[in-house]
Tab-separated table of C-alpha atoms in Angstrom:
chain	number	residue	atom	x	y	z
U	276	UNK	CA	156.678	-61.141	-27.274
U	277	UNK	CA	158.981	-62.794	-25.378
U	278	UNK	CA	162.852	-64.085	-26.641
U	279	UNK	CA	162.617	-67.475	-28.121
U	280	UNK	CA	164.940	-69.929	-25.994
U	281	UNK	CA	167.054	-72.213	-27.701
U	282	UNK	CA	169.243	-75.043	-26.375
U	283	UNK	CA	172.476	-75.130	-25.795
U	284	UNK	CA	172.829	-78.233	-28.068
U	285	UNK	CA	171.026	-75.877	-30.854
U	286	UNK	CA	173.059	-73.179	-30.307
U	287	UNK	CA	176.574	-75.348	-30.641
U	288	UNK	CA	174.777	-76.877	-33.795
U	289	UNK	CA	174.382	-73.386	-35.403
U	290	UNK	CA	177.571	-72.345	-34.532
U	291	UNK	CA	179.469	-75.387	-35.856
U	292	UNK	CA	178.179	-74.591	-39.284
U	293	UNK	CA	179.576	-71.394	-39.406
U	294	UNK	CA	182.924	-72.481	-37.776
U	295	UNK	CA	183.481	-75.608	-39.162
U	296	UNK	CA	181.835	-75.138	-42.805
U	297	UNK	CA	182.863	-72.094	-43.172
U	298	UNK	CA	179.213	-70.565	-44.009
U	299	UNK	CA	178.362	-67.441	-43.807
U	300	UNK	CA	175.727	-66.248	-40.876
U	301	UNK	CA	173.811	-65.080	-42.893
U	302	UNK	CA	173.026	-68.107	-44.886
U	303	UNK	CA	173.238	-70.507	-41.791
U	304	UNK	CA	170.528	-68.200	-40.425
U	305	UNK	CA	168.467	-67.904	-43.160
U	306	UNK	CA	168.552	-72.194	-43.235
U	307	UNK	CA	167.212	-72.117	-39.517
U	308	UNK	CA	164.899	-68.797	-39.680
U	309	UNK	CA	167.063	-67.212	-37.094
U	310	UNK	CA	168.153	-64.133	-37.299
U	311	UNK	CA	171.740	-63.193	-38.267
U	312	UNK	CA	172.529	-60.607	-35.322
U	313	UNK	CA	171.311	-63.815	-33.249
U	314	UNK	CA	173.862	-66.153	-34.827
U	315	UNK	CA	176.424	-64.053	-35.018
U	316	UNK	CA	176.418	-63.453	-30.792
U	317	UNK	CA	176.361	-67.472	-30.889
U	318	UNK	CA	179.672	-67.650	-33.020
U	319	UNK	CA	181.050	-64.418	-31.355
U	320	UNK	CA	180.686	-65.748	-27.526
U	321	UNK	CA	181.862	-69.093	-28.995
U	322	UNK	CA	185.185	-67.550	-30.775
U	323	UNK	CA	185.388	-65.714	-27.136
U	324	UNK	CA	185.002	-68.326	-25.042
U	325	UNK	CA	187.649	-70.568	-27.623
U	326	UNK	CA	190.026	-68.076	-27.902
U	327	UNK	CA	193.564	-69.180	-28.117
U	328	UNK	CA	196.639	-67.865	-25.919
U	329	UNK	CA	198.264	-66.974	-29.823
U	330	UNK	CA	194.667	-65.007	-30.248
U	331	UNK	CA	194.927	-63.645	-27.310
U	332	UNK	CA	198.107	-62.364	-27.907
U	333	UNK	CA	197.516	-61.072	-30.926
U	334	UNK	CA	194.731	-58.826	-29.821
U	335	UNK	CA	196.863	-57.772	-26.753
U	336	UNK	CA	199.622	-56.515	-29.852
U	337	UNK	CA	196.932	-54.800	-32.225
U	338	UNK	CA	195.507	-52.852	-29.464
U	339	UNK	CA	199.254	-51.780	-27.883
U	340	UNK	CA	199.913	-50.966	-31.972
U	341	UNK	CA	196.966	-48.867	-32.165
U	342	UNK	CA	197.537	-47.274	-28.541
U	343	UNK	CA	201.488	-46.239	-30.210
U	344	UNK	CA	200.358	-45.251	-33.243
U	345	UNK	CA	197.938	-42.440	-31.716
U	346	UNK	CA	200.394	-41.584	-29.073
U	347	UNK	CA	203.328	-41.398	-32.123
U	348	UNK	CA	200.765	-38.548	-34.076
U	349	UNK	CA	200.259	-36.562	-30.711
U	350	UNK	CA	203.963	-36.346	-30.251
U	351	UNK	CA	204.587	-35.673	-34.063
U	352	UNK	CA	201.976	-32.754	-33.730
U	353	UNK	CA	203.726	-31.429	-30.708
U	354	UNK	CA	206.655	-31.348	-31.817
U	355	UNK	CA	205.262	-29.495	-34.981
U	356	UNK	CA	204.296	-26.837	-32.870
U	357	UNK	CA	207.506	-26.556	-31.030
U	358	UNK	CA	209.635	-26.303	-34.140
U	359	UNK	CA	207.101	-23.399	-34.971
U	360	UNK	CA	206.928	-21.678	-32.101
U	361	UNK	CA	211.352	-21.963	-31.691
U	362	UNK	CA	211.048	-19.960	-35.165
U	363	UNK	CA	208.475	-17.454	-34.135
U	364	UNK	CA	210.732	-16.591	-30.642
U	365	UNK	CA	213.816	-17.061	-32.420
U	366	UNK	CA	213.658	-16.392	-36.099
U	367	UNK	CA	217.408	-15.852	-36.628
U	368	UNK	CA	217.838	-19.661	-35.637
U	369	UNK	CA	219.308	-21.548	-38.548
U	370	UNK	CA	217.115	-23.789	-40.254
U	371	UNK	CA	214.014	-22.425	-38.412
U	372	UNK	CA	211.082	-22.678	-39.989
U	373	UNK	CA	209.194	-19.109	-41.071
U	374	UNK	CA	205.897	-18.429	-39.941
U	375	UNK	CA	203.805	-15.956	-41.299
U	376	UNK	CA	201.138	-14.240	-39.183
C-alpha cells in the first residue's frame, strides 16, 4: 500500500495545532486519523527547519556539556588508577593509598 500524500498546506495545518495550541500529537492526530509518528516528523522538521540562532546555540552548549562531562569521568578514572598504581610502586609514599592484592 502505498504512503498517503498530503499537502504541504495540510501538513503546516497539522503542525500549527501542535505549535501554536499547544496540543499534544497525539490528540491532533487522533482528530485527523493520522498517525502520531507521522505528525510528530511534521512538527520535528518544522521545529528544525524554524530553529532559532538562541536554539541553535543552545544545542551547540548541551552537546559540548555532555562531550566534557564524559571526557571529565575518563580523566577522573585515570587518575584513579594512577594514584593506585603510585601506591602499589611506591607504598612508603605519604598519603598513598593501600592496595590490597
Amino acid at each position: 500500500m502505498p504512503a498517503a500524500k498530503y499537502s504541504e498546506e495540510f501538513k503546516a495545518q497539522v503542525v500549527r495545532e501542535v505549535i501554536e495550541k499547544d496540543r499534544t500529537i497525539a490528540s491532533v492526530a487522533a482528530s485527523y486519523d493520522l498517525v502520531a509518528q507521522t505528525v510528530g516528523n511534521w512538527v520535528a522538521k518544522y521545529r528544525k527547519d524554524h530553529a532559532t540562532d538562541q536554539d541553535r546555540k543552545k544545542a551547540s552548549e548541551s552537546a559540548e556539556i555532555a562531550k566534557l562531562r564524559a571526557e571529565n569521568r575518563e580523566l577522573r578514572q585515570e587518575n584513579e588508577f594512577l594514584k593506585k598504581a603510585a601506591a602499589f610502586v611506591c607504598p612508603e609514599r605519604k598519603g598513598a593509598v593501600g592496595v590490597v592484592l
